[in-house]
Tab-separated table of C-alpha atoms in Angstrom:
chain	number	residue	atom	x	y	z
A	1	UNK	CA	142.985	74.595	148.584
A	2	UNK	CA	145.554	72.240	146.685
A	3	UNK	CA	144.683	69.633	149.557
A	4	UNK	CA	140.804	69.307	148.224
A	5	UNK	CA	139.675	65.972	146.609
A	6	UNK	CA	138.597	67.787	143.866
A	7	UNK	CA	142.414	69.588	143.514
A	8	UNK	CA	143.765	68.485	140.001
A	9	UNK	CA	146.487	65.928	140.490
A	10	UNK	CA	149.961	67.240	141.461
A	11	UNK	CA	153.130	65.759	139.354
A	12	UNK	CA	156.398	64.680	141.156
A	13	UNK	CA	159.556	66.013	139.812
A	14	UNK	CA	160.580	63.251	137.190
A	15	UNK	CA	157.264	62.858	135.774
A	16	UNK	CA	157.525	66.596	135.407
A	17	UNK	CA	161.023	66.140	133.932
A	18	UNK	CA	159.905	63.239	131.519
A	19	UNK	CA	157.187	65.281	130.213
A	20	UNK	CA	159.601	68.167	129.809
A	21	UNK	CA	162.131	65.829	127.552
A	22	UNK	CA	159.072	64.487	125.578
A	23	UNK	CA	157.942	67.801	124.164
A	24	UNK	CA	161.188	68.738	123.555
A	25	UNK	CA	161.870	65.748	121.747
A	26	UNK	CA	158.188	66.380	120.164
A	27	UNK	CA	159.796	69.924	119.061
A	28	UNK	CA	163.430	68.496	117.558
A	29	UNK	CA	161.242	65.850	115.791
A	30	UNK	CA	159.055	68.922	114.011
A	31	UNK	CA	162.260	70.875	113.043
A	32	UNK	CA	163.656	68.288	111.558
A	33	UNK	CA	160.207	67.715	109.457
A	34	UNK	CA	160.104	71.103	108.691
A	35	UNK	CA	163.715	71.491	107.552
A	36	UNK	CA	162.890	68.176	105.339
A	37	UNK	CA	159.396	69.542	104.026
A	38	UNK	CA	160.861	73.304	102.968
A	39	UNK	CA	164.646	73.048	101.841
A	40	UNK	CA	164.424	76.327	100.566
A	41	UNK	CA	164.477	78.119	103.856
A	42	UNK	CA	168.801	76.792	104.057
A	43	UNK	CA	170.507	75.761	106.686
A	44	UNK	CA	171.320	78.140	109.756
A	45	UNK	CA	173.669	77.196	112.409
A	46	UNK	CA	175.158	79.230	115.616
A	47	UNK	CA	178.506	77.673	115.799
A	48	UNK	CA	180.936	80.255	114.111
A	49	UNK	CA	183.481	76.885	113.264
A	50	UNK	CA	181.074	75.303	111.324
A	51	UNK	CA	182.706	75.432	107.530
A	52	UNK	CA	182.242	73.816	104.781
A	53	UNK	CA	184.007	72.977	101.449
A	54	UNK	CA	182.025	73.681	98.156
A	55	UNK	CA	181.739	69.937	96.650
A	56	UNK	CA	181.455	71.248	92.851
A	57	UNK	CA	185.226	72.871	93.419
A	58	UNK	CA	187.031	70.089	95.273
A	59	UNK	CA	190.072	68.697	93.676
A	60	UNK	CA	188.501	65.113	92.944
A	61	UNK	CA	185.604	66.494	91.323
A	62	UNK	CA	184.684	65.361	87.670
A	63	UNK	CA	185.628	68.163	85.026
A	64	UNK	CA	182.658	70.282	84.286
A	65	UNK	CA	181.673	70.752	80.678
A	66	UNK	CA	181.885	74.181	78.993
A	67	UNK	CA	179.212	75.614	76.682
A	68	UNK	CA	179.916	74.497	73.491
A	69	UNK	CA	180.916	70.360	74.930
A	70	UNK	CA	177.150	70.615	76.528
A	71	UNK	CA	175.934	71.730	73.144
A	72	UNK	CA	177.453	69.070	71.039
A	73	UNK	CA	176.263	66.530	74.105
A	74	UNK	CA	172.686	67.883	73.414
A	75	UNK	CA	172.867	67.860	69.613
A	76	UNK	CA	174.125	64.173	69.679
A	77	UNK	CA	171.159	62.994	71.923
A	78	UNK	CA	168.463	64.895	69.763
A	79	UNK	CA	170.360	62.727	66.731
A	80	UNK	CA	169.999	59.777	68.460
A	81	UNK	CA	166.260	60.626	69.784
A	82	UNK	CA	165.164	61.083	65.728
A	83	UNK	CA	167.328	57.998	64.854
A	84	UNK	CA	165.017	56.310	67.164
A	85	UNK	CA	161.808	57.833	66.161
A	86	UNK	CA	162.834	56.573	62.314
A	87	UNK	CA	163.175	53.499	63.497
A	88	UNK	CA	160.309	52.923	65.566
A	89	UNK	CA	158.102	54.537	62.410
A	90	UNK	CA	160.602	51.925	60.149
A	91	UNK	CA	159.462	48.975	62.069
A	92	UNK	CA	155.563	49.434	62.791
A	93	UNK	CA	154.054	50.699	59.941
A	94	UNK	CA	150.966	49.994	62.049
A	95	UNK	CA	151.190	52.976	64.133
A	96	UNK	CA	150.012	55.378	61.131
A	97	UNK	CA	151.441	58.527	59.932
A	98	UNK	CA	150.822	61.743	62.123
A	99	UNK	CA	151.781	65.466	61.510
A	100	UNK	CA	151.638	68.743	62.700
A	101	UNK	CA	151.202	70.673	59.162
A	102	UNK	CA	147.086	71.347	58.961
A	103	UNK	CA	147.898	72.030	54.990
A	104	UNK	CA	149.064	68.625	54.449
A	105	UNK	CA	147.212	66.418	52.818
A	106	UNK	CA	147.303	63.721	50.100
A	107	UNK	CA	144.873	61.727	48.119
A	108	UNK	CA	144.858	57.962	47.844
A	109	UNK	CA	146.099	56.594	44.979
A	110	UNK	CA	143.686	53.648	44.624
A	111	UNK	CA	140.824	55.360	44.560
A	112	UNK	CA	141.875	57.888	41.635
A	113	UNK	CA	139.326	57.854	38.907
A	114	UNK	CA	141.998	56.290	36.459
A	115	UNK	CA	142.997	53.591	38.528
C-alpha cells in the first residue's frame, strides 16, 4: 500500500528531524512575540533559583522623593509653565486674547459714541 506510485512521499529521518526543529523554533519565535505584545500576563519561570533583586531598593539607587518634595517639584513646573504662557502672550500680541469665562466681554473703546 505505502509502495503505490500514488503513496504520498515518505520523509527520511533528518528531514523529519529538521522539520521538527523548525516548528519548534516557529513556536519559541511566537512566545517570545507574545510575551513582547502582552507584558501584562508577567513573567513565569520553572527554575526555583531564579531570583531577582528589586531595582527601586538597591543600594545605588537615586533617593526617591516624598510627598510634599514631589509637590513643590509640581508647583514649580506649573510656575514655570504660566511664566511661559505670559511670555509667549507678552511677545505675540498677534495671537489674540482667548478665555474660558462666557460672561466676559468688553466693548471697544474706539467705537464709543463719544470718541
Amino acid at each position: 500500500y505505502f509502495d503505490r506510485p500514488s503513496a504520498p512521499e515518505r520523509l527520511d529521518a533528518d528531514e523529519a528531524e529538521e522539520i521538527a526543529r523548525s516548528l519548534q523554533d516557529a513556536a519559541d519565535l511566537k512566545k517570545g512575540a507574545v510575551r513582547y505584545a502582552h507584558p501584562e500576563h508577567g513573567v513565569e519561570t520553572e527554575d526555583d533559583a531564579a531570583t531577582a533583586r528589586c531595582y527601586f531598593d538597591r543600594p545605588s539607587a537615586p533617593e526617591r522623593l516624598d510627598a510634599d518634595e514631589a509637590e513643590e517639584i509640581a508647583r514649580s513646573l506649573q510656575d514655570a509653565a504660566d511664566l511661559k504662557k505670559g511670555a509667549v502672550r507678552y511677545a505675540h500680541p498677534e495671537h489674540g486674547v482667548e478665555t474660558e469665562d462666557d460672561a466676559a466681554t468688553a466693548r471697544c473703546y474706539f467705537d464709543r459714541p463719544s470718541a
